[in-house]
Coordinates of C-alpha atoms in Angstrom, one line a residue:
M1124 CA 30.3 -5.3 35.9
S1125 CA 29.7 -2.8 38.7
H1126 CA 28.5 0.7 38.3
D1127 CA 29.4 3.8 40.4
H1128 CA 26.6 5.6 42.1
D1129 CA 27.3 8.6 39.7
D1130 CA 26.4 6.5 36.7
R1131 CA 22.8 6.1 37.8
P1132 CA 20.1 8.1 36.1
Q1133 CA 19.5 11.4 38.0
L1134 CA 15.7 12.2 38.0
T1135 CA 13.9 15.3 39.0
A1136 CA 11.2 14.9 41.7
A1137 CA 8.5 15.2 39.0
Q1138 CA 10.2 12.6 36.9
A1139 CA 10.6 10.2 39.8
A1140 CA 7.0 10.6 40.7
A1141 CA 6.0 9.8 37.1
V1142 CA 8.2 6.7 37.1
L1143 CA 6.9 5.5 40.5
N1144 CA 3.2 6.3 39.7
P1145 CA 2.6 5.6 36.0
P1146 CA -0.8 6.6 34.5
A1147 CA -3.6 4.1 35.2
G1148 CA -5.2 2.2 32.3
R1149 CA -2.0 1.4 30.4
T1150 CA -1.6 -2.0 28.8
G1151 CA 0.9 -4.1 27.0
G1152 CA -0.2 -2.3 23.9
D1153 CA 0.9 1.0 25.4
L1154 CA 4.4 -0.5 26.0
V1155 CA 4.5 -1.3 22.3
V1156 CA 3.7 2.3 21.2
E1157 CA 5.9 3.8 23.9
S1158 CA 8.8 1.7 22.8
L1159 CA 8.3 2.7 19.2
Q1160 CA 8.1 6.4 20.2
G1161 CA 11.2 6.0 22.4
L1162 CA 13.1 4.6 19.4
G1163 CA 12.1 7.6 17.2
A1164 CA 9.2 6.2 15.2
T1165 CA 6.7 8.8 14.0
T1166 CA 4.5 6.8 11.6
V1167 CA 3.1 3.3 11.7
F1168 CA 1.3 1.2 9.1
G1169 CA -1.0 -1.6 9.5
L1170 CA -4.5 -3.1 9.7
P1171 CA -6.3 -4.0 12.9
G1172 CA -7.5 -7.4 13.9
Q1173 CA -9.1 -9.0 16.9
H1174 CA -5.9 -10.2 18.7
A1175 CA -4.1 -6.9 17.9
L1176 CA -6.7 -4.5 19.3
G1177 CA -4.6 -3.8 22.4
M1178 CA -1.9 -2.2 20.2
F1179 CA -4.4 -0.2 18.1
D1180 CA -6.2 1.0 21.2
A1181 CA -2.9 2.3 22.6
L1182 CA -2.3 4.3 19.4
R1183 CA -4.9 6.9 20.4
R1184 CA -2.9 7.5 23.6
S1185 CA 0.3 8.1 21.6
S1186 CA 1.7 10.7 19.2
L1187 CA 2.3 8.1 16.5
R1188 CA 0.6 8.8 13.2
Y1189 CA -1.3 5.7 11.9
V1190 CA -1.7 5.0 8.2
G1191 CA -4.1 2.2 7.8
L1192 CA -4.3 0.3 4.5
R1193 CA -7.0 -2.1 3.3
V1194 CA -4.9 -5.3 2.8
E1195 CA -2.0 -6.4 5.0
N1196 CA 0.2 -7.1 2.0
N1197 CA -0.4 -3.6 0.8
A1198 CA 0.4 -2.2 4.3
G1199 CA 3.7 -4.1 4.1
F1200 CA 4.5 -2.6 0.7
A1201 CA 3.7 0.9 2.1
A1202 CA 6.0 0.2 5.1
D1203 CA 8.7 -1.1 2.7
A1204 CA 8.6 2.2 0.7
Y1205 CA 8.6 4.3 3.8
G1206 CA 11.8 2.5 4.9
R1207 CA 13.4 2.9 1.5
I1208 CA 12.6 6.6 1.3
T1209 CA 13.5 7.6 4.8
G1210 CA 16.2 5.0 5.7
E1211 CA 14.3 4.7 9.0
V1212 CA 12.5 1.8 10.5
A1213 CA 8.9 1.4 9.3
P1214 CA 6.6 -0.2 12.0
L1215 CA 3.9 -2.5 10.6
L1216 CA 1.2 -3.6 13.0
L1217 CA -0.5 -6.9 12.1
S1218 CA -3.0 -9.3 13.5
T1219 CA -2.7 -13.0 13.9
G1220 CA -2.9 -15.9 11.4
P1221 CA -4.5 -14.7 8.2
G1222 CA -3.5 -11.1 8.9
A1223 CA 0.1 -12.1 9.5
L1224 CA 0.3 -14.5 6.6
T1225 CA -1.2 -11.9 4.1
S1226 CA 1.8 -9.7 4.7
L1227 CA 4.4 -12.3 3.7
A1228 CA 4.8 -11.4 0.1
A1229 CA 5.5 -7.8 1.1
L1230 CA 8.1 -8.9 3.7
Q1231 CA 9.8 -11.0 1.0
E1232 CA 10.2 -7.8 -1.1
A1233 CA 11.5 -5.9 1.9
A1234 CA 14.0 -8.6 2.5
A1235 CA 15.1 -8.7 -1.2
A1236 CA 15.4 -4.9 -1.3
S1237 CA 16.9 -4.4 2.2
A1238 CA 14.0 -2.2 3.5
P1239 CA 13.9 -1.8 7.3
V1240 CA 10.4 -3.0 8.2
L1241 CA 9.5 -3.8 11.8
A1242 CA 6.5 -6.1 11.7
I1243 CA 4.8 -6.5 15.1
S1244 CA 2.2 -9.2 15.0
S1245 CA -0.3 -10.3 17.6
Q1246 CA -0.6 -13.9 18.7
I1247 CA -3.4 -16.1 20.1
P1248 CA -3.5 -16.0 24.0
T1249 CA -0.5 -17.3 25.8
A1250 CA -2.4 -20.4 27.0
G1251 CA -2.9 -21.5 23.4
L1252 CA 0.7 -21.3 22.3
G1253 CA 2.9 -24.3 21.7
G1254 CA 1.0 -26.1 19.0
G1255 CA -1.6 -27.7 21.2
R1256 CA -4.4 -27.2 18.7
H1257 CA -6.8 -25.5 21.2
G1258 CA -9.0 -24.1 18.4
Y1259 CA -8.4 -20.4 19.0
L1260 CA -9.5 -18.1 16.2
H1261 CA -6.6 -17.5 13.7
E1262 CA -4.6 -20.2 15.4
L1263 CA -1.5 -21.6 13.7
R1264 CA 0.7 -24.4 15.0
D1265 CA 3.8 -22.2 14.7
Q1266 CA 3.2 -18.8 13.3
Q1267 CA 6.9 -17.9 13.5
A1268 CA 7.7 -20.8 11.2
S1269 CA 5.8 -19.0 8.4
V1270 CA 8.0 -15.9 8.6
R1271 CA 11.4 -17.2 9.7
D1272 CA 12.6 -17.9 6.2
I1273 CA 11.7 -14.4 5.1
V1274 CA 12.7 -11.9 7.8
K1275 CA 16.2 -11.1 9.2
S1276 CA 15.2 -12.0 12.8
V1277 CA 12.3 -13.1 15.0
H1278 CA 11.7 -11.8 18.5
T1279 CA 9.1 -13.5 20.7
V1280 CA 7.4 -11.8 23.7
R1281 CA 5.6 -13.8 26.4
S1282 CA 5.3 -11.1 29.1
A1283 CA 4.8 -7.3 29.3
S1284 CA 8.3 -6.6 30.6
Q1285 CA 9.8 -8.3 27.6
I1286 CA 8.1 -5.9 25.1
P1287 CA 10.5 -2.9 25.1
S1288 CA 13.6 -5.1 24.9
A1289 CA 12.2 -7.2 22.1
I1290 CA 11.2 -4.2 20.0
A1291 CA 14.6 -2.5 20.6
A1292 CA 16.4 -5.7 19.5
A1293 CA 14.3 -6.0 16.4
W1294 CA 14.8 -2.3 15.6
E1295 CA 18.6 -2.7 15.8
S1296 CA 18.4 -5.8 13.6
A1297 CA 16.3 -4.0 11.0
L1298 CA 18.8 -1.1 10.7
T1299 CA 22.0 -3.2 10.8
A1300 CA 23.5 -3.5 7.3
P1301 CA 22.0 -5.0 5.3
H1302 CA 18.7 -3.4 6.3
G1303 CA 15.7 -5.7 6.2
P1304 CA 12.4 -6.8 7.7
V1305 CA 12.2 -8.2 11.2
W1306 CA 9.3 -9.9 13.2
V1307 CA 8.0 -9.4 16.7
E1308 CA 5.0 -11.3 18.0
I1309 CA 3.1 -10.7 21.2
P1310 CA 0.1 -12.7 22.5
Q1311 CA -3.3 -11.1 22.8
D1312 CA -3.5 -11.3 26.6
V1313 CA -0.1 -9.7 27.0
L1314 CA -1.3 -6.8 24.8
L1315 CA -4.5 -6.4 26.7
A1316 CA -3.3 -6.8 30.3
E1317 CA -2.9 -3.7 32.4
T1318 CA 0.7 -2.9 33.4
M1319 CA 2.2 -0.9 36.2
L1320 CA 5.6 -0.8 34.5
P1321 CA 6.9 2.8 34.2
V1322 CA 6.3 4.6 30.9
V1323 CA 9.0 3.7 28.4
S1324 CA 11.3 6.7 27.9
A1325 CA 14.6 6.8 26.0
M1326 CA 15.5 3.6 24.2
D1327 CA 18.8 2.7 22.7
A1328 CA 18.9 0.4 19.7
T1329 CA 22.0 1.6 17.8
P1330 CA 22.7 -0.6 14.8
R1331 CA 26.2 -2.2 14.5
E1332 CA 28.4 -0.5 11.9
L1333 CA 29.8 -2.9 9.3
Y1334 CA 33.3 -1.8 8.4
P1335 CA 35.6 -3.4 5.8
R1336 CA 38.7 -5.2 7.0
P1337 CA 41.8 -3.1 6.3
E1338 CA 43.8 -5.9 4.5
L1339 CA 40.9 -6.4 2.1
T1340 CA 40.7 -2.6 1.3
I1341 CA 44.5 -2.6 0.7
A1342 CA 44.2 -5.6 -1.7
A1343 CA 41.3 -4.1 -3.5
A1344 CA 42.9 -0.7 -3.9
H1345 CA 46.0 -2.3 -5.3
L1346 CA 44.0 -4.1 -7.9
L1347 CA 42.0 -1.1 -8.9
S1348 CA 45.0 1.3 -9.0
N1349 CA 46.9 -1.0 -11.4
A1350 CA 44.0 -2.1 -13.6
E1351 CA 44.0 -1.4 -17.3
R1352 CA 40.2 -1.6 -17.8
P1353 CA 38.4 -1.2 -14.4
V1354 CA 34.6 -1.2 -14.4
I1355 CA 32.2 -0.7 -11.5
I1356 CA 28.8 -2.3 -11.1
A1357 CA 26.7 -0.3 -8.5
G1358 CA 23.8 -2.1 -6.9
G1359 CA 21.0 -1.3 -4.5
G1360 CA 23.5 -1.3 -1.5
V1361 CA 24.9 2.0 -2.8
V1362 CA 21.5 3.5 -2.7
R1363 CA 20.5 2.0 0.7
S1364 CA 23.8 3.2 2.3
D1365 CA 23.5 6.7 0.8
A1366 CA 26.9 6.2 -0.9
S1367 CA 26.3 7.7 -4.4
G1368 CA 28.6 10.6 -3.7
K1369 CA 31.4 8.2 -2.7
L1370 CA 30.7 6.1 -5.8
R1371 CA 31.0 9.0 -8.2
A1372 CA 34.2 10.3 -6.5
L1373 CA 35.8 6.8 -6.8
A1374 CA 34.8 6.3 -10.4
E1375 CA 36.2 9.7 -11.4
K1376 CA 39.5 9.0 -9.5
L1377 CA 39.9 5.7 -11.3
D1378 CA 38.3 6.8 -14.7
A1379 CA 36.2 3.7 -14.3
P1380 CA 32.9 3.3 -16.2
V1381 CA 29.9 2.6 -14.0
V1382 CA 26.7 0.5 -14.7
T1383 CA 23.9 0.6 -12.2
T1384 CA 21.7 -2.4 -11.5
F1385 CA 18.0 -2.0 -11.5
G1386 CA 18.0 -1.8 -7.7
G1387 CA 20.8 0.7 -7.9
K1388 CA 19.0 3.2 -10.2
G1389 CA 20.1 6.8 -9.6
A1390 CA 23.3 5.7 -7.8
F1391 CA 25.4 7.3 -10.6
P1392 CA 24.5 10.2 -12.8
W1393 CA 22.8 9.0 -16.0
E1394 CA 24.5 11.6 -18.3
H1395 CA 28.0 11.3 -16.8
P1396 CA 30.6 10.5 -19.4
L1397 CA 31.5 7.3 -17.5
S1398 CA 27.9 6.2 -17.1
L1399 CA 26.9 2.9 -18.9
R1400 CA 23.4 3.6 -17.5
S1401 CA 21.4 0.4 -16.6
W1402 CA 21.5 -1.6 -19.8
L1403 CA 22.2 -4.9 -18.0
E1404 CA 19.8 -7.0 -20.2
D1405 CA 22.0 -6.2 -23.2
R1406 CA 24.8 -8.3 -24.6
H1407 CA 26.9 -5.3 -25.6
T1408 CA 27.0 -4.2 -21.9
T1409 CA 27.6 -7.8 -20.8
D1410 CA 30.5 -8.1 -23.2
F1411 CA 32.0 -4.9 -21.9
L1412 CA 31.7 -6.0 -18.3
E1413 CA 33.3 -9.4 -19.2
D1414 CA 36.2 -7.6 -20.8
A1415 CA 37.1 -5.6 -17.6
D1416 CA 40.4 -6.8 -16.1
V1417 CA 39.2 -5.6 -12.6
L1418 CA 35.5 -5.5 -11.9
L1419 CA 34.3 -3.7 -8.7
V1420 CA 30.8 -4.9 -7.7
V1421 CA 29.3 -2.7 -4.9
G1422 CA 26.1 -3.6 -3.1
S1423 CA 24.9 -6.4 -5.5
G1424 CA 24.9 -10.1 -5.4
L1425 CA 24.9 -10.2 -9.2
G1426 CA 21.7 -12.2 -9.3
E1427 CA 19.6 -13.2 -12.2
L1428 CA 18.6 -9.7 -13.5
S1429 CA 22.0 -8.1 -12.7
S1430 CA 23.9 -10.8 -14.6
N1431 CA 21.8 -10.8 -17.8
Y1432 CA 20.1 -14.0 -16.6
H1433 CA 23.4 -15.6 -15.4
T1434 CA 25.0 -15.4 -18.9
F1435 CA 27.6 -13.0 -17.5
R1436 CA 31.0 -14.6 -17.3
P1437 CA 33.7 -12.2 -16.0
R1438 CA 37.2 -12.9 -17.3
G1439 CA 39.1 -10.5 -15.0
R1440 CA 39.4 -10.2 -11.2
V1441 CA 36.2 -9.4 -9.3
I1442 CA 36.0 -7.4 -6.1
Q1443 CA 32.7 -7.7 -4.4
I1444 CA 31.6 -5.3 -1.6
E1445 CA 28.4 -6.6 0.0
A1446 CA 26.7 -6.1 3.4
D1447 CA 24.9 -9.5 3.1
A1448 CA 27.6 -12.1 3.8
G1449 CA 25.6 -14.8 2.2
K1450 CA 25.9 -13.0 -1.2
L1451 CA 29.7 -12.8 -1.2
E1452 CA 31.0 -15.0 -4.0
S1453 CA 27.5 -16.6 -4.3
N1454 CA 27.7 -16.3 -8.1
H1455 CA 31.3 -15.6 -9.0
P1456 CA 34.7 -16.0 -7.3
A1457 CA 35.8 -12.7 -5.9
L1458 CA 37.8 -10.8 -3.4
G1459 CA 34.8 -10.6 -1.1
I1460 CA 34.6 -7.6 1.3
H1461 CA 31.8 -7.9 3.9
S1462 CA 31.0 -4.3 4.5
D1463 CA 28.4 -1.5 4.2
A1464 CA 28.9 0.0 0.8
R1465 CA 29.4 3.6 2.1
E1466 CA 32.1 2.5 4.5
A1467 CA 34.0 0.4 2.0
L1468 CA 33.8 3.0 -0.8
S1469 CA 35.0 5.7 1.7
D1470 CA 38.1 3.6 2.6
L1471 CA 38.7 2.7 -1.0
L1472 CA 38.5 6.3 -2.1
E1473 CA 41.4 7.1 0.3
A1474 CA 43.4 4.1 -0.6
V1475 CA 43.4 4.0 -4.4
E1476 CA 45.9 5.9 -6.5
R1477 CA 44.5 8.2 -9.2
R1478 CA 44.6 6.7 -12.7
E1479 CA 43.8 8.4 -15.9
D1480 CA 42.3 6.8 -18.9
A1481 CA 41.4 9.2 -21.7
G1482 CA 39.7 6.5 -23.7
A1483 CA 37.2 5.3 -21.0
A1484 CA 34.5 7.8 -21.9
E1485 CA 34.8 7.0 -25.6
R1486 CA 34.5 3.2 -24.9
V1487 CA 31.3 4.0 -22.8
A1488 CA 29.8 6.0 -25.6
T1489 CA 30.5 3.2 -28.1
V1490 CA 28.7 0.7 -25.9
L1491 CA 25.7 3.0 -25.5
E1492 CA 25.6 3.7 -29.3
K1493 CA 25.5 -0.1 -29.9
V1494 CA 22.7 -0.5 -27.4
R1495 CA 20.7 2.4 -29.0
A1496 CA 21.2 0.9 -32.5
R1497 CA 19.9 -2.5 -31.3
I1498 CA 16.8 -1.0 -29.7
D1499 CA 16.1 1.3 -32.7
A1500 CA 16.2 -1.6 -35.1
Q1501 CA 13.2 -3.2 -33.3
E1502 CA 10.7 -0.3 -34.1
L1503 CA 9.7 0.3 -30.5
T1504 CA 8.8 3.9 -30.9
L1505 CA 5.6 3.8 -28.8
E1506 CA 7.4 2.3 -25.8
Q1507 CA 10.2 4.9 -25.9
Q1508 CA 7.6 7.7 -26.4
V1509 CA 5.6 6.6 -23.3
L1510 CA 8.7 6.3 -21.2
A1511 CA 10.0 9.7 -22.3
A1512 CA 6.6 11.2 -21.5
V1513 CA 6.8 9.9 -17.9
R1514 CA 10.3 11.3 -17.5
E1515 CA 9.2 14.7 -18.9
A1516 CA 6.2 14.9 -16.5
L1517 CA 7.9 13.6 -13.3
P1518 CA 9.8 16.2 -11.2
D1519 CA 13.4 15.3 -10.7
T1520 CA 13.0 14.9 -6.9
A1521 CA 9.7 13.1 -7.0
P1522 CA 10.0 9.4 -6.1
S1523 CA 8.4 6.8 -8.4
F1524 CA 7.3 3.2 -7.6
W1525 CA 6.9 0.7 -10.4
D1526 CA 4.9 -2.5 -10.4
M1527 CA 5.9 -5.6 -12.3
T1528 CA 4.7 -4.4 -15.7
I1529 CA 6.2 -4.0 -19.2
L1530 CA 6.7 -0.2 -18.8
A1531 CA 8.6 -0.9 -15.6
Y1532 CA 10.8 -3.4 -17.3
W1533 CA 11.6 -0.7 -19.9
A1534 CA 12.3 1.7 -17.0
W1535 CA 14.7 -0.6 -15.3
S1536 CA 17.0 -0.3 -18.3
A1537 CA 16.1 2.9 -20.0
F1538 CA 14.7 5.4 -17.4
D1539 CA 16.9 8.2 -16.0
A1540 CA 16.2 8.3 -12.3
R1541 CA 18.2 11.5 -12.0
R1542 CA 18.5 11.4 -8.2
P1543 CA 19.5 8.5 -5.9
N1544 CA 16.7 6.8 -4.0
T1545 CA 13.9 8.1 -6.2
M1546 CA 13.1 5.1 -8.4
H1547 CA 11.9 1.9 -6.8
S1548 CA 10.3 -1.3 -8.0
A1549 CA 9.4 -4.8 -6.8
Q1550 CA 12.2 -6.4 -8.8
G1551 CA 13.8 -7.9 -5.6
A1552 CA 11.1 -10.5 -5.0
G1553 CA 9.1 -9.9 -8.2
G1554 CA 5.5 -9.8 -6.8
L1555 CA 2.6 -8.0 -8.4
G1556 CA 0.8 -5.2 -6.7
Y1557 CA 3.7 -3.2 -5.3
G1558 CA 3.5 0.1 -7.1
F1559 CA 0.5 1.9 -5.7
P1560 CA 0.6 0.8 -2.0
A1561 CA 4.4 1.6 -2.0
A1562 CA 3.6 5.1 -3.3
V1563 CA 1.1 5.4 -0.4
G1564 CA 4.0 4.8 2.0
A1565 CA 6.3 7.2 0.2
A1566 CA 3.7 9.9 0.2
A1567 CA 3.1 9.4 3.9
A1568 CA 6.9 9.7 4.5
D1569 CA 7.0 13.1 2.7
P1570 CA 3.7 14.7 1.7
T1571 CA 5.5 17.8 0.4
R1572 CA 6.3 16.3 -3.0
P1573 CA 4.3 14.3 -5.5
V1574 CA 4.8 10.6 -5.8
L1575 CA 4.2 8.5 -8.9
A1576 CA 3.0 4.9 -9.1
V1577 CA 3.1 2.9 -12.3
S1578 CA 1.1 -0.3 -12.8
G1579 CA -0.4 -2.5 -15.5
D1580 CA -4.1 -3.3 -15.4
G1581 CA -3.4 -6.7 -13.9
G1582 CA -1.2 -5.4 -11.1
A1583 CA -3.6 -2.5 -10.5
M1584 CA -6.3 -4.9 -9.5
Y1585 CA -4.1 -6.2 -6.6
S1586 CA -4.2 -2.8 -4.9
I1587 CA -7.3 -1.0 -6.2
A1588 CA -8.7 -0.9 -2.6
E1589 CA -5.9 1.5 -1.6
L1590 CA -7.5 4.2 -3.6
A1591 CA -9.7 4.6 -0.5
T1592 CA -6.5 4.9 1.6
A1593 CA -5.1 7.6 -0.7
R1594 CA -8.3 9.5 -0.5
Q1595 CA -8.8 9.1 3.3
Y1596 CA -5.3 10.5 4.0
D1597 CA -5.4 12.9 1.0
L1598 CA -2.0 11.8 -0.1
P1599 CA -0.2 13.6 -3.0
L1600 CA 0.2 10.6 -5.4
T1601 CA -0.6 9.9 -9.0
W1602 CA -1.3 6.4 -10.3
L1603 CA -0.5 5.7 -13.9
I1604 CA -2.3 2.6 -15.1
V1605 CA -1.2 1.2 -18.4
D1606 CA -4.2 -0.9 -19.6
D1607 CA -3.4 -3.6 -22.1
G1608 CA -6.2 -5.9 -21.2
G1609 CA -4.2 -8.6 -19.3
Y1610 CA -0.9 -9.7 -18.0
G1611 CA 1.0 -8.3 -20.9
I1612 CA 4.5 -9.6 -20.2
L1613 CA 3.2 -13.1 -19.5
R1614 CA 1.2 -12.9 -22.7
E1615 CA 4.5 -12.2 -24.5
Y1616 CA 6.4 -14.9 -22.7
M1617 CA 3.8 -17.6 -23.4
T1618 CA 3.3 -16.6 -27.0
D1619 CA 7.0 -16.8 -27.6
A1620 CA 7.5 -20.1 -25.8
F1621 CA 4.3 -22.0 -26.7
G1622 CA 2.8 -20.2 -29.7
E1623 CA -0.2 -18.9 -27.7
A1624 CA -1.0 -17.6 -24.2
T1625 CA -3.3 -19.1 -21.6
G1626 CA -4.8 -17.3 -18.5
T1627 CA -3.4 -13.9 -19.4
E1628 CA -6.5 -12.1 -20.7
L1629 CA -8.4 -10.1 -18.1
S1630 CA -11.8 -8.5 -17.8
R1631 CA -11.2 -5.3 -16.0
P1632 CA -13.2 -2.3 -14.8
D1633 CA -13.5 1.2 -16.2
F1634 CA -10.6 2.5 -14.2
V1635 CA -11.5 6.1 -14.6
A1636 CA -15.1 5.6 -13.4
L1637 CA -13.8 3.3 -10.6
A1638 CA -11.3 5.9 -9.4
E1639 CA -13.9 8.6 -9.4
S1640 CA -16.2 6.4 -7.3
F1641 CA -13.6 6.7 -4.6
G1642 CA -13.6 10.4 -5.0
V1643 CA -10.2 10.4 -6.8
P1644 CA -10.0 12.5 -10.0
A1645 CA -9.0 10.4 -13.1
V1646 CA -8.4 10.9 -16.8
R1647 CA -8.0 8.6 -19.8
T1648 CA -5.1 9.7 -21.9
T1649 CA -3.1 8.8 -25.1
P1650 CA 0.6 8.5 -25.7
E1651 CA 0.6 11.9 -27.3
A1652 CA -1.2 13.6 -24.3
L1653 CA 0.5 11.6 -21.6
A1654 CA 3.2 14.1 -20.6
T1655 CA 0.7 16.9 -20.3
D1656 CA -2.0 14.8 -18.5
L1657 CA 0.5 13.2 -16.1
G1658 CA 2.2 16.6 -15.4
K1659 CA -1.2 18.1 -14.5
A1660 CA -2.1 15.2 -12.2
L1661 CA 1.3 15.3 -10.4
A1662 CA 0.9 19.1 -9.9
A1663 CA -2.6 18.8 -8.4
P1664 CA -3.0 18.2 -4.6
G1665 CA -4.2 14.9 -3.4
P1666 CA -4.5 11.6 -5.2
S1667 CA -5.2 11.1 -8.9
V1668 CA -5.3 8.4 -11.6
V1669 CA -4.2 8.5 -15.2
V1670 CA -5.2 5.6 -17.4
L1671 CA -3.3 4.9 -20.6
P1672 CA -4.8 2.3 -22.9
A1673 CA -1.8 0.9 -24.8
L1674 CA -0.3 -2.4 -25.9
L1675 CA 3.4 -2.1 -25.2
R1676 CA 6.1 -4.6 -26.3
M1677 CA 9.4 -5.6 -24.7
F1678 CA 12.7 -5.2 -26.5
E1679 CA 14.2 -8.5 -27.6
P1680 CA 16.2 -10.3 -24.9
T1681 CA 19.9 -11.0 -25.5
H1682 CA 20.4 -13.9 -23.1
L1683 CA 18.6 -16.6 -25.1

């Protein structure tokens, strides 16, 4: 393709001089940070290591804000949360070998939750690559092989001039629906070598839009317009694509009840007359969904948790809108629409005919009353009291991050998120230790509002070191630690299955004293005082810890 002379960039004399005479002392590391700045990054997360020092040295010559965590996996969780909260790419700077590998559990969560994380890892010097077993520090036979099954795409750099293009391609991949983590790796010598390449300026990495095919929209609209009992399941894709407004408008146009998955919390108003809330682990809800003659599933693969542990058997027609093509019809036959949720809902909203169903809200209320009666019969007053206290203390716009712990499992079903994109957990991959480092990332993204993290004592020990990070950056986050002396949910699972539990009881520190040793104010509370103590902590500047000694129980499952 030829270009006219007029298409060429027109530079001022000063700009031309800067391009032709770049500043001395720049390295491959500078090309990394200049590329990130050119793409619009403002904040990076990570942890330095020997092979990555070229990148970290370049940070001081940039305008990028660096948030350094104490463990690479926690840095990955922080980047994950930053990506979820902002919808922007979160750069994660990592070293080689152990540093890279320690981030993998966090990248798995980012992949499961569609969080746009751009991991940039160093590598051993170029001469050692290729699996030759030269004995370099941190050497792996094939570092990429460890991440390839987890991330969306892998981008390899072997020379300085490849750096901007590799980072731009990774950036575009991370932001193309479905969002997700991507991997760039650059050898140590390339990061350290001086470069005379011009300073990286404007970069273009526009993600591809994912639109629904029109014939599928027409077919789906026909099914929904003529349905007798349409129901909508809204998943995390609705939240990721900022489509909650479109979802509500479609539900109201169709008079269709809506249930949100645990990843889709907040996608539909909790108190809306058509809201089935999030009681997916409940047979009454499952029965209601099975009875729909047309079921619209938006932004969910209907995996284990969203299908009441695969006991869900839809009897009507299923329409599935999903940005991840691999999830289309992966669990149930459907009219599969490969599309970003926002684009598909927008087209459907225009194409469907208004239908009125005066009894829809009444049927929803009946289901919710059955659920309430089932829970009330189990005498779980303490658990509901604690969850209500958290809801009372937490401002509506404040994001919350929940670890894998009993209170979080309650929150998945029973917590009113009130706003889209405010409640997040590690339920995608299900790893421990997510809550607090994720809250660090969210607080870094928006330090003007408080952030809540919720962990059990077992999960808290995964990320206790990040109290130092919260203090160092003076982040406005409160950590609620529910201390039940062990891995509470595993204790329940094992006792139910085998009659007794093994390996679940934990010795743990005095969390209040430990937090205070980091210079972080802490308080030990009770269920009765929780709302007040948590509210005070969230209102105070900087980090804080609230410890609740309590033995919580789960509600009875309905899938067994």
